[in-house]
Amino acid sequence: MARSIFVPSVMIMMMMMAISLGSSEAGPSTYNVVSLGAKGDGKTDSTKAFLAAWSSACGSADHAIIYVPPGRFLLRNVDFNGKGCKNKDISFQIAGTLVAPSDYQAIGSSGNWIFFQDVNGVSFSGGVLDGQGTGLWDCKNSGRSCPIGATTLEFSNSNNIKIAGVTSLNSQMFHIVINGCNDVKIQGVKVTASGNSPNTDGIHVQQSSAVSILNSKIGTGDDCISIGPGTTNLWIENVACGPGHGISIGSLGKELNEAGVQNVTVKTTTFKGTQNGLRIKSWGRPSNGFAKNILFQHAVMVDVENPILIDQNYCPDHKGCPGQMSGVKVSDVTYQDVHGTSATEVAVKFDCSSGNPCSRIKLEDVKLTYKNQAAEASCSHAEGTASGLVQPSSCL
Ligand SMILES: *[C@@H]1O[C@H](CO)[C@@H](O)[C@H](O)[C@H]1NC(C)=O
């Protein structure tokens, strides 16, 4: 009798110890935005609940999950600020859809919709971000005066960031921006907006290092991926682009003093019906910027207007380009295994700066056709080499 009572009570004590150890050391704390007042009805403003979840997650140093269940959650512009945040391991797990206000005036002048700044160790996964940008695009396309629009998702001055499995739909302006960050992994992202939506770049990276963009599908009205000044050690792999303006390094050289772009790998990409494929673009203005050590490898072009393009004479409206000559130095750019079809006769165009010719451009195994015939290549102020089968034949 005594023994049979003794044994279970010891077991209960051990179980209780295990539970208390578990809650203080192992399992993450989960903050469900619905428990904090959010409503997935598509019309109740849930901004406060998201901010409450963020401040609770930041209050502890343990791994925290901010969970958004299925449903449509209306969010105004929201700043997740990392200043004073104790936590270096916060995961947004999104099963539902975040919806921006349908009236673009509501957030159109704030610059950002979902904005992370000065954060460290944040992952953002799953879900749909619906920017509801069509009203603003119509305004811009009609030439009326309109707000500039909000970027859907931005990380600024942040480290150790993951964005995975996110769908961004109809952003007002850029879909995803990485600015001033280090160590960022973006994968399995889908960007969807109409081919005539203005300024809706898919993913824009600038002033950032060690960023990778993998396994993503981007269709939009501007660049699928744009790479701005100060980008180093960028890896892009397995990305499909179209509609859109291609993958673009630039615009560079708008400023006189500008950080350069270096060590960029763009590997295994497809472009369908895009305005450009692989592009480097700089303003025809004085600048000490540069782009160097760039590898474009394994690209397939289907009906692309400018499959391979370096354009150093960018000067919209022909204004503000004294001397019309770009100061940006473009060097060590390799195109390896690029093939498919061009929608225009000139499939390869190197239009470099007369003051700073492009140097060490390499073409290896490039085959681009126009209407089932040989396309053309055009070079100005470009120096480099060709090897393997190169069609159109190199003008370097
Ligand atoms: C270039 O960037 C890659 C990441 O994309 C990195 O692994 C590599 O070390 C970098 N190379 C140099 C020379 O910095």
mmCIF file with all atom_site columns, N, CA, C and O in Angstrom, residues 273-294:
data_model
loop_
_atom_site.group_PDB
_atom_site.id
_atom_site.type_symbol
_atom_site.label_atom_id
_atom_site.label_alt_id
_atom_site.label_comp_id
_atom_site.label_asym_id
_atom_site.label_entity_id
_atom_site.label_seq_id
_atom_site.pdbx_PDB_ins_code
_atom_site.Cartn_x
_atom_site.Cartn_y
_atom_site.Cartn_z
_atom_site.occupancy
_atom_site.B_iso_or_equiv
_atom_site.pdbx_formal_charge
_atom_site.auth_seq_id
_atom_site.auth_comp_id
_atom_site.auth_asym_id
_atom_site.auth_atom_id
_atom_site.pdbx_PDB_model_num
ATOM 1  N N  . GLY A 1 273 ? 9.361  37.058 -71.755 1.00 0.00 ? 273 GLY A N  1
ATOM 2  C CA . GLY A 1 273 ? 8.641  38.249 -72.211 1.00 0.00 ? 273 GLY A CA 1
ATOM 3  C C  . GLY A 1 273 ? 9.012  39.506 -71.451 1.00 0.00 ? 273 GLY A C  1
ATOM 4  O O  . GLY A 1 273 ? 8.201  40.427 -71.348 1.00 0.00 ? 273 GLY A O  1
ATOM 5  N N  . THR A 1 274 ? 10.224 39.574 -70.937 1.00 0.00 ? 274 THR A N  1
ATOM 6  C CA . THR A 1 274 ? 10.616 40.744 -70.151 1.00 0.00 ? 274 THR A CA 1
ATOM 7  C C  . THR A 1 274 ? 11.256 41.819 -71.031 1.00 0.00 ? 274 THR A C  1
ATOM 8  O O  . THR A 1 274 ? 11.695 41.558 -72.149 1.00 0.00 ? 274 THR A O  1
ATOM 9  N N  . GLN A 1 275 ? 11.308 43.036 -70.485 1.00 0.00 ? 275 GLN A N  1
ATOM 10 C CA . GLN A 1 275 ? 11.935 44.136 -71.222 1.00 0.00 ? 275 GLN A CA 1
ATOM 11 C C  . GLN A 1 275 ? 13.456 43.931 -71.310 1.00 0.00 ? 275 GLN A C  1
ATOM 12 O O  . GLN A 1 275 ? 14.073 44.180 -72.334 1.00 0.00 ? 275 GLN A O  1
ATOM 13 N N  . ASN A 1 276 ? 14.053 43.487 -70.217 1.00 0.00 ? 276 ASN A N  1
ATOM 14 C CA . ASN A 1 276 ? 15.484 43.182 -70.184 1.00 0.00 ? 276 ASN A CA 1
ATOM 15 C C  . ASN A 1 276 ? 15.689 41.812 -69.568 1.00 0.00 ? 276 ASN A C  1
ATOM 16 O O  . ASN A 1 276 ? 14.800 41.305 -68.887 1.00 0.00 ? 276 ASN A O  1
ATOM 17 N N  . GLY A 1 277 ? 16.884 41.265 -69.812 1.00 0.00 ? 277 GLY A N  1
ATOM 18 C CA . GLY A 1 277 ? 17.269 40.053 -69.115 1.00 0.00 ? 277 GLY A CA 1
ATOM 19 C C  . GLY A 1 277 ? 18.248 40.446 -68.020 1.00 0.00 ? 277 GLY A C  1
ATOM 20 O O  . GLY A 1 277 ? 17.854 40.828 -66.923 1.00 0.00 ? 277 GLY A O  1
ATOM 21 N N  . LEU A 1 278 ? 19.546 40.376 -68.379 1.00 0.00 ? 278 LEU A N  1
ATOM 22 C CA . LEU A 1 278 ? 20.620 40.670 -67.434 1.00 0.00 ? 278 LEU A CA 1
ATOM 23 C C  . LEU A 1 278 ? 21.145 42.066 -67.761 1.00 0.00 ? 278 LEU A C  1
ATOM 24 O O  . LEU A 1 278 ? 21.758 42.264 -68.806 1.00 0.00 ? 278 LEU A O  1
ATOM 25 N N  . ARG A 1 279 ? 20.904 43.002 -66.882 1.00 0.00 ? 279 ARG A N  1
ATOM 26 C CA . ARG A 1 279 ? 21.214 44.407 -67.207 1.00 0.00 ? 279 ARG A CA 1
ATOM 27 C C  . ARG A 1 279 ? 22.099 45.056 -66.154 1.00 0.00 ? 279 ARG A C  1
ATOM 28 O O  . ARG A 1 279 ? 21.960 44.807 -64.957 1.00 0.00 ? 279 ARG A O  1
ATOM 29 N N  . ILE A 1 280 ? 23.005 45.909 -66.624 1.00 0.00 ? 280 ILE A N  1
ATOM 30 C CA . ILE A 1 280 ? 23.735 46.823 -65.739 1.00 0.00 ? 280 ILE A CA 1
ATOM 31 C C  . ILE A 1 280 ? 23.442 48.223 -66.260 1.00 0.00 ? 280 ILE A C  1
ATOM 32 O O  . ILE A 1 280 ? 23.566 48.479 -67.464 1.00 0.00 ? 280 ILE A O  1
ATOM 33 N N  . LYS A 1 281 ? 23.053 49.110 -65.379 1.00 0.00 ? 281 LYS A N  1
ATOM 34 C CA . LYS A 1 281 ? 22.561 50.411 -65.824 1.00 0.00 ? 281 LYS A CA 1
ATOM 35 C C  . LYS A 1 281 ? 23.160 51.510 -64.961 1.00 0.00 ? 281 LYS A C  1
ATOM 36 O O  . LYS A 1 281 ? 23.142 51.422 -63.734 1.00 0.00 ? 281 LYS A O  1
ATOM 37 N N  . SER A 1 282 ? 23.715 52.540 -65.593 1.00 0.00 ? 282 SER A N  1
ATOM 38 C CA . SER A 1 282 ? 24.197 53.668 -64.793 1.00 0.00 ? 282 SER A CA 1
ATOM 39 C C  . SER A 1 282 ? 23.800 54.983 -65.441 1.00 0.00 ? 282 SER A C  1
ATOM 40 O O  . SER A 1 282 ? 23.624 55.076 -66.655 1.00 0.00 ? 282 SER A O  1
ATOM 41 N N  . TRP A 1 283 ? 23.685 55.989 -64.620 1.00 0.00 ? 283 TRP A N  1
ATOM 42 C CA . TRP A 1 283 ? 23.402 57.332 -65.093 1.00 0.00 ? 283 TRP A CA 1
ATOM 43 C C  . TRP A 1 283 ? 24.604 57.871 -65.868 1.00 0.00 ? 283 TRP A C  1
ATOM 44 O O  . TRP A 1 283 ? 25.747 57.563 -65.526 1.00 0.00 ? 283 TRP A O  1
ATOM 45 N N  . GLY A 1 284 ? 24.320 58.692 -66.881 1.00 0.00 ? 284 GLY A N  1
ATOM 46 C CA . GLY A 1 284 ? 25.392 59.381 -67.598 1.00 0.00 ? 284 GLY A CA 1
ATOM 47 C C  . GLY A 1 284 ? 25.782 60.636 -66.844 1.00 0.00 ? 284 GLY A C  1
ATOM 48 O O  . GLY A 1 284 ? 25.574 61.746 -67.323 1.00 0.00 ? 284 GLY A O  1
ATOM 49 N N  . ARG A 1 285 ? 26.316 60.435 -65.637 1.00 0.00 ? 285 ARG A N  1
ATOM 50 C CA . ARG A 1 285 ? 26.654 61.555 -64.751 1.00 0.00 ? 285 ARG A CA 1
ATOM 51 C C  . ARG A 1 285 ? 27.978 61.280 -64.065 1.00 0.00 ? 285 ARG A C  1
ATOM 52 O O  . ARG A 1 285 ? 28.357 60.129 -63.912 1.00 0.00 ? 285 ARG A O  1
ATOM 53 N N  . PRO A 1 286 ? 28.636 62.307 -63.555 1.00 0.00 ? 286 PRO A N  1
ATOM 54 C CA . PRO A 1 286 ? 29.877 62.073 -62.806 1.00 0.00 ? 286 PRO A CA 1
ATOM 55 C C  . PRO A 1 286 ? 29.587 61.277 -61.531 1.00 0.00 ? 286 PRO A C  1
ATOM 56 O O  . PRO A 1 286 ? 28.595 61.546 -60.853 1.00 0.00 ? 286 PRO A O  1
ATOM 57 N N  . SER A 1 287 ? 30.428 60.297 -61.242 1.00 0.00 ? 287 SER A N  1
ATOM 58 C CA . SER A 1 287 ? 30.253 59.480 -60.036 1.00 0.00 ? 287 SER A CA 1
ATOM 59 C C  . SER A 1 287 ? 31.518 58.685 -59.811 1.00 0.00 ? 287 SER A C  1
ATOM 60 O O  . SER A 1 287 ? 32.246 58.375 -60.756 1.00 0.00 ? 287 SER A O  1
ATOM 61 N N  . ASN A 1 288 ? 31.806 58.317 -58.557 1.00 0.00 ? 288 ASN A N  1
ATOM 62 C CA . ASN A 1 288 ? 32.927 57.411 -58.333 1.00 0.00 ? 288 ASN A CA 1
ATOM 63 C C  . ASN A 1 288 ? 32.428 55.989 -58.035 1.00 0.00 ? 288 ASN A C  1
ATOM 64 O O  . ASN A 1 288 ? 33.135 55.185 -57.462 1.00 0.00 ? 288 ASN A O  1
ATOM 65 N N  . GLY A 1 289 ? 31.210 55.694 -58.427 1.00 0.00 ? 289 GLY A N  1
ATOM 66 C CA . GLY A 1 289 ? 30.651 54.345 -58.236 1.00 0.00 ? 289 GLY A CA 1
ATOM 67 C C  . GLY A 1 289 ? 31.292 53.323 -59.171 1.00 0.00 ? 289 GLY A C  1
ATOM 68 O O  . GLY A 1 289 ? 32.045 53.664 -60.079 1.00 0.00 ? 289 GLY A O  1
ATOM 69 N N  . PHE A 1 290 ? 30.990 52.045 -58.926 1.00 0.00 ? 290 PHE A N  1
ATOM 70 C CA . PHE A 1 290 ? 31.518 50.987 -59.800 1.00 0.00 ? 290 PHE A CA 1
ATOM 71 C C  . PHE A 1 290 ? 30.673 49.726 -59.685 1.00 0.00 ? 290 PHE A C  1
ATOM 72 O O  . PHE A 1 290 ? 29.887 49.571 -58.737 1.00 0.00 ? 290 PHE A O  1
ATOM 73 N N  . ALA A 1 291 ? 30.857 48.843 -60.656 1.00 0.00 ? 291 ALA A N  1
ATOM 74 C CA . ALA A 1 291 ? 30.282 47.486 -60.578 1.00 0.00 ? 291 ALA A CA 1
ATOM 75 C C  . ALA A 1 291 ? 31.369 46.534 -61.029 1.00 0.00 ? 291 ALA A C  1
ATOM 76 O O  . ALA A 1 291 ? 31.868 46.649 -62.155 1.00 0.00 ? 291 ALA A O  1
ATOM 77 N N  . LYS A 1 292 ? 31.782 45.609 -60.158 1.00 0.00 ? 292 LYS A N  1
ATOM 78 C CA . LYS A 1 292 ? 32.840 44.682 -60.561 1.00 0.00 ? 292 LYS A CA 1
ATOM 79 C C  . LYS A 1 292 ? 32.656 43.290 -59.970 1.00 0.00 ? 292 LYS A C  1
ATOM 80 O O  . LYS A 1 292 ? 31.948 43.117 -58.970 1.00 0.00 ? 292 LYS A O  1
ATOM 81 N N  . ASN A 1 293 ? 33.315 42.335 -60.622 1.00 0.00 ? 293 ASN A N  1
ATOM 82 C CA . ASN A 1 293 ? 33.191 40.921 -60.230 1.00 0.00 ? 293 ASN A CA 1
ATOM 83 C C  . ASN A 1 293 ? 31.733 40.458 -60.222 1.00 0.00 ? 293 ASN A C  1
ATOM 84 O O  . ASN A 1 293 ? 31.167 40.128 -59.173 1.00 0.00 ? 293 ASN A O  1
ATOM 85 N N  . ILE A 1 294 ? 31.170 40.469 -61.415 1.00 0.00 ? 294 ILE A N  1
ATOM 86 C CA . ILE A 1 294 ? 29.773 40.087 -61.592 1.00 0.00 ? 294 ILE A CA 1
ATOM 87 C C  . ILE A 1 294 ? 29.741 38.825 -62.463 1.00 0.00 ? 294 ILE A C  1
ATOM 88 O O  . ILE A 1 294 ? 30.377 38.780 -63.519 1.00 0.00 ? 294 ILE A O  1
#
